[in-house]
Amino acid sequence: MSPQELEDFEQELVDQFALAAAASGATDGHIAQERSVLFAFVAFLAGYVWTAQPGDVDGFLRRERKEKGLAHSTVHGKAGTLARFFDFLVGRYQGEIHRLTGQVVARPVDEFNRPVKAAYGGRIRIPPSGDEVGLLFEGWRRSLPEARKYLPSARDYLAASLWRRVGLRINETVMLDIRDWRPDLGEHGKLHVRFGKGSMGRGPKERLVPAINGTDELLGWWLTDVRHQFGDDWNAPDAPLLPSERRDHGLGRNRRAGDDALRSGFSKAVAKWLPDWSGRLTPHGMRHFCASALYERGMDLKAIQDMLGHEWLSTTTRYIHVHENHVENAWAKANERVALRWGTR
């Protein structure tokens, strides 16, 4: 094959990988991101993509991390893209590549050079204790009537309470509309999360989140006493549940509050009411707190997984942070159940 034909073949392999991703339901943005990683890797290589060896990936990832200064999570994602691409080549095109080039495709991303996301510079988000979180929200709630700007303060309090009580992500919270509160579903009502995080770029993943842990009462307060003060769209189904004070003149109602506004409100509350955690406690940290608190109260892991919207139970287990005496308490409860079963108590 001529050099031009080899380049065309290389381009065809990348295009087929993108088509396979589209067939699996990946979004256009995700596909474009993966293509950019592959093109950067191809440009880095001294040869064609099917000649890549582990040392080539070593050098590429080292450059991305050390020279470009990219975040650990970004480098991890690029390694994952390369691993999936070479799995694709081996699985679908190994025979054709060998027939045309005489090259046997390797899997150059292995256990030695692929960064582990949980340990590759990532922070373990161990949340505050229940008492500390209680102090934060108690102080925040008591301060609301005297807040200089009551409406955004109450909105930020509601958002943070959803992170605390039912573990919503901040982007899921931002995208809630009034119609997404369904008090008619279940014993406590449910929130229809329409913009949950999808895996592998496959777009939003919907779920229904039961309004447990006092969330139903919180939403009742918000929709009865507060939301209508933002404007006359308080009963419009498509209006944002958490609005901004700014108006959208095209729609004739308030805009949707952004995640920056909710983060800022939460950070200010933490700095005031839980100063030891100032700069450390994040909205996602509250999601970890929610999972840990529900687990300690006896909710099983599968139920927590469903509520948080995790695809894998292993992800949920990383959100659970328990006290040092958890093993001893579990042992005592197990012995108590055995004793009650056999009538020895």
Tab-separated table of C-alpha atoms in Angstrom:
chain	number	residue	atom	x	y	z
A	1	MET	CA	0.000	0.000	0.000
A	2	SER	CA	1.162	3.541	-0.761
A	3	PRO	CA	1.668	6.061	2.068
A	4	GLN	CA	-1.550	7.835	1.040
A	5	GLU	CA	-3.503	4.571	1.106
A	6	LEU	CA	-2.121	3.778	4.581
A	7	GLU	CA	-3.153	7.216	5.834
A	8	ASP	CA	-6.629	6.750	4.355
A	9	PHE	CA	-6.888	3.334	6.022
A	10	GLU	CA	-5.839	4.832	9.356
A	11	GLN	CA	-8.516	7.531	8.990
A	12	GLU	CA	-11.080	4.860	8.129
A	13	LEU	CA	-10.309	2.985	11.358
A	14	VAL	CA	-10.889	6.117	13.416
A	15	ASP	CA	-14.134	6.824	11.542
A	16	GLN	CA	-15.390	3.273	12.104
A	17	PHE	CA	-14.649	3.588	15.811
A	18	ALA	CA	-16.745	6.765	15.885
A	19	LEU	CA	-19.596	5.060	14.010
A	20	ALA	CA	-19.569	2.190	16.507
A	21	ALA	CA	-19.764	4.699	19.368
A	22	ALA	CA	-22.709	6.441	17.693
A	23	ALA	CA	-24.460	3.093	17.262
A	24	SER	CA	-24.065	2.444	21.007
A	25	GLY	CA	-25.864	5.714	21.787
A	26	ALA	CA	-22.905	8.001	22.546
A	27	THR	CA	-23.580	11.703	22.104
A	28	ASP	CA	-22.010	13.776	19.339
A	29	GLY	CA	-19.997	15.715	21.914
A	30	HIS	CA	-18.549	12.554	23.412
A	31	ILE	CA	-17.644	11.166	19.988
A	32	ALA	CA	-15.956	14.429	18.982
A	33	GLN	CA	-13.957	14.409	22.205
A	34	GLU	CA	-12.745	10.853	21.638
A	35	ARG	CA	-11.807	11.618	18.028
A	36	SER	CA	-9.699	14.573	19.159
A	37	VAL	CA	-7.818	12.296	21.587
A	38	LEU	CA	-7.136	9.770	18.829
A	39	PHE	CA	-5.934	12.417	16.387
A	40	ALA	CA	-3.600	13.839	19.045
A	41	PHE	CA	-2.207	10.363	19.691
A	42	VAL	CA	-1.754	9.690	15.961
A	43	ALA	CA	0.124	12.981	15.607
A	44	PHE	CA	2.331	11.991	18.560
A	45	LEU	CA	3.221	8.580	17.078
A	46	ALA	CA	6.246	8.088	14.881
A	47	GLY	CA	4.337	5.477	12.821
A	48	TYR	CA	0.805	4.430	12.001
A	49	VAL	CA	-1.695	3.759	14.768
A	50	TRP	CA	-1.517	-0.043	14.394
A	51	THR	CA	2.193	0.080	15.219
A	52	ALA	CA	1.624	1.585	18.692
A	53	GLN	CA	3.309	-0.093	21.653
A	54	PRO	CA	2.977	0.472	25.436
A	55	GLY	CA	5.992	2.788	25.370
A	56	ASP	CA	4.169	5.086	22.939
A	57	VAL	CA	1.231	5.416	25.321
A	58	ASP	CA	3.672	5.956	28.201
A	59	GLY	CA	5.198	8.900	26.370
A	60	PHE	CA	1.857	10.343	25.266
A	61	LEU	CA	0.298	10.262	28.737
A	62	ARG	CA	3.490	11.608	30.305
A	63	ARG	CA	3.404	14.556	27.911
A	64	GLU	CA	-0.256	15.254	28.630
A	65	ARG	CA	0.323	15.228	32.377
A	66	LYS	CA	3.808	16.687	32.824
A	67	GLU	CA	4.259	19.042	29.900
A	68	LYS	CA	0.701	20.166	29.260
A	69	GLY	CA	-0.256	20.071	32.948
A	70	LEU	CA	-3.647	18.465	32.332
A	71	ALA	CA	-5.735	17.305	35.266
A	72	HIS	CA	-5.379	13.728	36.510
A	73	SER	CA	-8.980	12.966	35.585
A	74	THR	CA	-8.443	14.303	32.054
A	75	VAL	CA	-5.395	12.098	31.523
A	76	HIS	CA	-7.321	9.124	32.893
A	77	GLY	CA	-10.102	9.791	30.392
A	78	LYS	CA	-7.651	9.947	27.489
A	79	ALA	CA	-6.123	6.643	28.538
A	80	GLY	CA	-9.598	5.145	28.580
A	81	THR	CA	-10.279	6.398	25.059
A	82	LEU	CA	-7.063	4.821	23.773
A	83	ALA	CA	-7.824	1.544	25.553
A	84	ARG	CA	-11.286	1.347	23.989
A	85	PHE	CA	-9.928	2.210	20.539
A	86	PHE	CA	-7.298	-0.515	20.586
A	87	ASP	CA	-9.804	-3.038	21.952
A	88	PHE	CA	-11.947	-2.070	18.957
A	89	LEU	CA	-9.043	-2.563	16.528
A	90	VAL	CA	-8.155	-5.974	17.961
A	91	GLY	CA	-11.771	-7.112	18.107
A	92	ARG	CA	-12.874	-5.999	14.645
A	93	TYR	CA	-9.884	-5.249	12.438
A	94	GLN	CA	-6.969	-7.358	13.635
A	95	GLY	CA	-7.214	-9.704	10.668
A	96	GLU	CA	-7.583	-7.003	8.042
A	97	ILE	CA	-4.765	-4.900	9.519
A	98	HIS	CA	-2.436	-7.898	9.482
A	99	ARG	CA	-3.410	-8.779	5.900
A	100	LEU	CA	-2.781	-5.250	4.628
A	101	THR	CA	0.247	-4.252	6.714
A	102	GLY	CA	1.703	-7.418	8.205
A	103	GLN	CA	1.346	-5.810	11.665
A	104	VAL	CA	-0.211	-7.516	14.706
A	105	VAL	CA	-2.056	-4.886	16.748
A	106	ALA	CA	-1.031	-4.688	20.403
A	107	ARG	CA	-3.050	-3.412	23.319
A	108	PRO	CA	-0.685	-0.602	24.369
A	109	VAL	CA	-2.776	0.547	27.333
A	110	ASP	CA	-2.234	-1.925	30.153
A	111	GLU	CA	-2.312	-2.168	33.947
A	112	PHE	CA	1.106	-0.540	34.154
A	113	ASN	CA	0.488	2.690	32.265
A	114	ARG	CA	-3.239	3.262	32.646
A	115	PRO	CA	-3.808	5.694	35.517
A	116	VAL	CA	-6.295	4.536	38.124
A	117	LYS	CA	-8.868	7.260	38.565
A	118	ALA	CA	-9.429	6.775	42.273
A	119	ALA	CA	-5.725	6.938	43.099
A	120	TYR	CA	-4.207	8.995	40.304
A	121	GLY	CA	-4.223	12.303	42.098
A	122	GLY	CA	-7.921	12.219	42.928
A	123	ARG	CA	-9.292	13.386	46.255
A	124	ILE	CA	-11.327	11.060	48.439
A	125	ARG	CA	-14.355	13.135	49.365
A	126	ILE	CA	-14.804	12.068	52.988
A	127	PRO	CA	-17.764	14.157	54.172
A	128	PRO	CA	-18.303	15.865	57.519
A	129	SER	CA	-20.054	14.039	60.337
A	130	GLY	CA	-23.801	14.114	60.759
A	131	ASP	CA	-23.485	16.517	63.669
A	132	GLU	CA	-21.383	18.917	61.606
A	133	VAL	CA	-23.809	18.858	58.684
A	134	GLY	CA	-26.652	19.377	61.151
A	135	LEU	CA	-24.952	22.509	62.500
A	136	LEU	CA	-24.440	23.839	58.979
A	137	PHE	CA	-28.057	23.487	57.909
A	138	GLU	CA	-29.519	24.555	61.236
A	139	GLY	CA	-27.527	27.788	61.187
A	140	TRP	CA	-28.325	28.349	57.525
A	141	ARG	CA	-32.064	27.785	58.035
A	142	ARG	CA	-32.272	30.113	61.039
A	143	SER	CA	-30.466	32.862	59.128
A	144	LEU	CA	-32.823	32.859	56.124
A	145	PRO	CA	-35.416	35.375	57.434
A	146	GLU	CA	-32.650	37.943	58.036
A	147	ALA	CA	-30.768	37.286	54.778
A	148	ARG	CA	-29.970	40.421	52.763
A	149	LYS	CA	-31.356	38.694	49.654
A	150	TYR	CA	-33.916	36.240	50.954
A	151	LEU	CA	-35.024	34.613	47.686
A	152	PRO	CA	-31.627	33.464	46.336
A	153	SER	CA	-30.607	32.462	49.871
A	154	ALA	CA	-33.689	30.286	50.242
A	155	ARG	CA	-33.116	28.803	46.771
A	156	ASP	CA	-29.497	27.921	47.554
A	157	TYR	CA	-30.631	26.355	50.831
A	158	LEU	CA	-33.184	24.218	48.980
A	159	ALA	CA	-30.590	23.065	46.433
A	160	ALA	CA	-28.062	22.108	49.107
A	161	SER	CA	-30.785	20.302	51.033
A	162	LEU	CA	-31.511	18.173	47.968
A	163	TRP	CA	-27.820	17.238	47.803
A	164	ARG	CA	-27.851	16.432	51.496
A	165	ARG	CA	-31.115	14.506	51.701
A	166	VAL	CA	-31.432	12.598	48.404
A	167	GLY	CA	-27.977	12.976	46.853
A	168	LEU	CA	-28.796	14.880	43.677
A	169	ARG	CA	-25.916	16.081	41.522
A	170	ILE	CA	-25.646	19.844	41.126
A	171	ASN	CA	-26.365	19.705	37.374
A	172	GLU	CA	-29.411	17.529	38.007
A	173	THR	CA	-30.637	20.090	40.521
A	174	VAL	CA	-30.169	23.007	38.146
A	175	MET	CA	-32.239	21.313	35.415
A	176	LEU	CA	-35.297	20.535	37.536
A	177	ASP	CA	-38.567	22.104	36.370
A	178	ILE	CA	-41.702	22.613	38.438
A	179	ARG	CA	-43.370	19.677	36.685
A	180	ASP	CA	-40.559	17.394	37.854
A	181	TRP	CA	-41.946	17.384	41.388
A	182	ARG	CA	-44.526	14.586	41.424
A	183	PRO	CA	-46.227	14.485	44.824
A	184	ASP	CA	-48.717	11.980	43.380
A	185	LEU	CA	-46.113	9.218	43.050
A	186	GLY	CA	-45.372	6.966	46.002
A	187	GLU	CA	-45.760	7.576	49.689
A	188	HIS	CA	-43.579	10.696	49.791
A	189	GLY	CA	-43.763	11.879	46.184
A	190	LYS	CA	-40.894	11.679	43.699
A	191	LEU	CA	-38.569	13.972	41.795
A	192	HIS	CA	-38.304	13.220	38.102
A	193	VAL	CA	-34.609	13.678	37.344
A	194	ARG	CA	-34.559	14.039	33.558
A	195	PHE	CA	-30.933	15.056	33.187
A	196	GLY	CA	-29.057	12.424	35.150
A	197	LYS	CA	-25.475	11.659	34.263
A	198	GLY	CA	-25.237	9.094	31.477
A	199	SER	CA	-22.273	6.747	31.192
A	200	MET	CA	-19.778	6.888	28.325
A	201	GLY	CA	-21.365	9.977	26.790
A	202	ARG	CA	-24.703	8.273	26.152
A	203	GLY	CA	-26.750	11.332	27.014
A	204	PRO	CA	-28.998	12.057	30.001
A	205	LYS	CA	-30.150	9.140	32.121
A	206	GLU	CA	-33.568	9.599	33.708
A	207	ARG	CA	-34.630	8.328	37.111
A	208	LEU	CA	-37.298	8.897	39.760
A	209	VAL	CA	-35.948	9.877	43.158
A	210	PRO	CA	-38.263	9.304	46.157
A	211	ALA	CA	-38.643	12.445	48.265
A	212	ILE	CA	-37.594	10.680	51.469
A	213	ASN	CA	-35.644	12.064	54.395
A	214	GLY	CA	-37.900	15.131	54.757
A	215	THR	CA	-37.533	16.172	51.117
A	216	ASP	CA	-41.302	16.173	50.577
A	217	GLU	CA	-41.817	18.689	53.390
A	218	LEU	CA	-38.948	20.815	52.093
A	219	LEU	CA	-40.471	20.990	48.600
A	220	GLY	CA	-43.856	21.760	50.096
A	221	TRP	CA	-42.343	24.774	51.894
A	222	TRP	CA	-40.558	25.920	48.746
A	223	LEU	CA	-43.562	25.716	46.417
A	224	THR	CA	-46.049	27.068	48.942
A	225	ASP	CA	-44.125	29.880	50.625
A	226	VAL	CA	-41.217	30.894	48.406
A	227	ARG	CA	-41.293	29.993	44.705
A	228	HIS	CA	-44.161	32.364	43.772
A	229	GLN	CA	-42.123	35.336	45.021
A	230	PHE	CA	-39.748	34.930	42.067
A	231	GLY	CA	-42.486	35.667	39.538
A	232	ASP	CA	-45.867	34.708	38.139
A	233	ASP	CA	-44.563	31.521	36.524
A	234	TRP	CA	-44.742	29.615	39.805
A	235	ASN	CA	-47.372	27.206	38.415
A	236	ALA	CA	-46.025	26.907	34.856
A	237	PRO	CA	-44.924	23.270	34.402
A	238	ASP	CA	-41.892	24.148	32.261
A	239	ALA	CA	-40.637	26.915	34.544
A	240	PRO	CA	-37.425	26.175	36.486
A	241	LEU	CA	-37.885	24.834	39.982
A	242	LEU	CA	-34.834	26.869	41.059
A	243	PRO	CA	-34.988	30.200	39.216
A	244	SER	CA	-32.564	33.068	38.960
A	245	GLU	CA	-33.636	36.597	39.847
A	246	ARG	CA	-32.860	37.614	36.270
A	247	ARG	CA	-35.667	37.623	33.735
A	248	ASP	CA	-35.732	35.928	30.362
A	249	HIS	CA	-37.673	38.528	28.411
A	250	GLY	CA	-38.113	36.194	25.459
A	251	LEU	CA	-39.976	33.637	27.591
A	252	GLY	CA	-41.468	36.213	29.939
A	253	ARG	CA	-40.210	34.538	33.096
A	254	ASN	CA	-37.142	34.133	35.261
A	255	ARG	CA	-34.088	32.339	33.966
A	256	ARG	CA	-32.786	29.118	35.423
A	257	ALA	CA	-30.278	29.481	38.259
A	258	GLY	CA	-26.813	28.375	37.190
A	259	ASP	CA	-24.537	25.930	38.945
A	260	ASP	CA	-22.068	28.724	39.717
A	261	ALA	CA	-24.724	30.570	41.720
A	262	LEU	CA	-25.607	27.435	43.703
A	263	ARG	CA	-21.941	26.635	44.367
A	264	SER	CA	-21.306	30.189	45.523
A	265	GLY	CA	-24.292	30.172	47.871
A	266	PHE	CA	-23.233	26.862	49.343
A	267	SER	CA	-19.609	27.968	49.789
A	268	LYS	CA	-20.680	31.119	51.619
A	269	ALA	CA	-22.929	29.136	53.952
A	270	VAL	CA	-20.161	26.649	54.736
A	271	ALA	CA	-17.706	29.482	55.434
A	272	LYS	CA	-20.173	31.050	57.857
A	273	TRP	CA	-21.754	28.071	59.595
A	274	LEU	CA	-19.099	25.355	59.252
A	275	PRO	CA	-15.823	27.291	58.931
A	276	ASP	CA	-13.583	24.286	59.588
A	277	TRP	CA	-14.766	22.913	56.241
A	278	SER	CA	-14.519	26.165	54.297
A	279	GLY	CA	-12.904	25.559	50.903
A	280	ARG	CA	-13.103	21.778	51.371
A	281	LEU	CA	-16.780	20.855	51.369
A	282	THR	CA	-18.321	20.781	47.878
A	283	PRO	CA	-21.773	19.979	46.487
A	284	HIS	CA	-20.434	16.578	45.421
A	285	GLY	CA	-19.138	16.065	48.955
A	286	MET	CA	-22.739	16.410	50.140
A	287	ARG	CA	-23.677	13.611	47.752
A	288	HIS	CA	-21.112	11.439	49.543
A	289	PHE	CA	-22.584	12.534	52.870
A	290	CYS	CA	-26.074	11.547	51.724
A	291	ALA	CA	-24.954	8.062	50.692
A	292	SER	CA	-23.047	7.532	53.943
A	293	ALA	CA	-25.871	8.828	56.145
A	294	LEU	CA	-28.516	6.665	54.472
A	295	TYR	CA	-26.292	3.594	54.702
A	296	GLU	CA	-25.689	4.173	58.404
A	297	ARG	CA	-29.457	4.423	58.893
A	298	GLY	CA	-29.915	0.968	57.389
A	299	MET	CA	-30.692	1.562	53.706
A	300	ASP	CA	-29.211	-1.225	51.584
A	301	LEU	CA	-26.604	-0.497	48.949
A	302	LYS	CA	-28.836	-1.376	45.978
A	303	ALA	CA	-31.441	1.158	47.064
A	304	ILE	CA	-28.755	3.828	47.489
A	305	GLN	CA	-27.359	2.947	44.056
A	306	ASP	CA	-30.791	3.426	42.459
A	307	MET	CA	-31.378	6.718	44.245
A	308	LEU	CA	-27.995	8.184	43.292
A	309	GLY	CA	-28.299	6.978	39.709
A	310	HIS	CA	-25.102	4.925	39.609
A	311	GLU	CA	-24.745	2.353	36.864
A	312	TRP	CA	-22.431	0.148	38.947
A	313	LEU	CA	-22.749	-0.849	42.579
A	314	SER	CA	-18.971	-0.543	42.918
A	315	THR	CA	-19.325	3.198	42.343
A	316	THR	CA	-21.844	3.444	45.169
A	317	THR	CA	-19.541	1.650	47.583
A	318	ARG	CA	-16.913	4.353	47.032
A	319	TYR	CA	-19.433	6.918	48.258
A	320	ILE	CA	-19.933	5.159	51.598
A	321	HIS	CA	-17.761	6.469	54.421
A	322	VAL	CA	-18.524	4.922	57.809
A	323	HIS	CA	-17.242	5.455	61.327
A	324	GLU	CA	-14.279	3.485	62.644
A	325	ASN	CA	-16.519	1.349	64.845
A	326	HIS	CA	-18.754	0.297	61.935
A	327	VAL	CA	-17.414	-3.274	61.845
A	328	GLU	CA	-17.949	-3.725	65.588
A	329	ASN	CA	-21.503	-2.351	65.359
A	330	ALA	CA	-22.331	-4.619	62.422
A	331	TRP	CA	-20.954	-7.618	64.326
A	332	ALA	CA	-23.060	-6.782	67.372
A	333	LYS	CA	-26.219	-6.419	65.281
A	334	ALA	CA	-25.548	-9.708	63.488
A	335	ASN	CA	-25.123	-11.518	66.813
A	336	GLU	CA	-28.314	-9.949	68.077
A	337	ARG	CA	-30.248	-11.203	65.042
A	338	VAL	CA	-28.852	-14.719	65.531
A	339	ALA	CA	-29.782	-14.658	69.212
A	340	LEU	CA	-33.332	-13.542	68.439
A	341	ARG	CA	-33.708	-16.225	65.754
A	342	TRP	CA	-32.673	-19.061	68.094
A	343	GLY	CA	-34.481	-17.714	71.103
A	344	THR	CA	-31.373	-17.346	73.234
A	345	ARG	CA	-32.337	-13.843	74.352
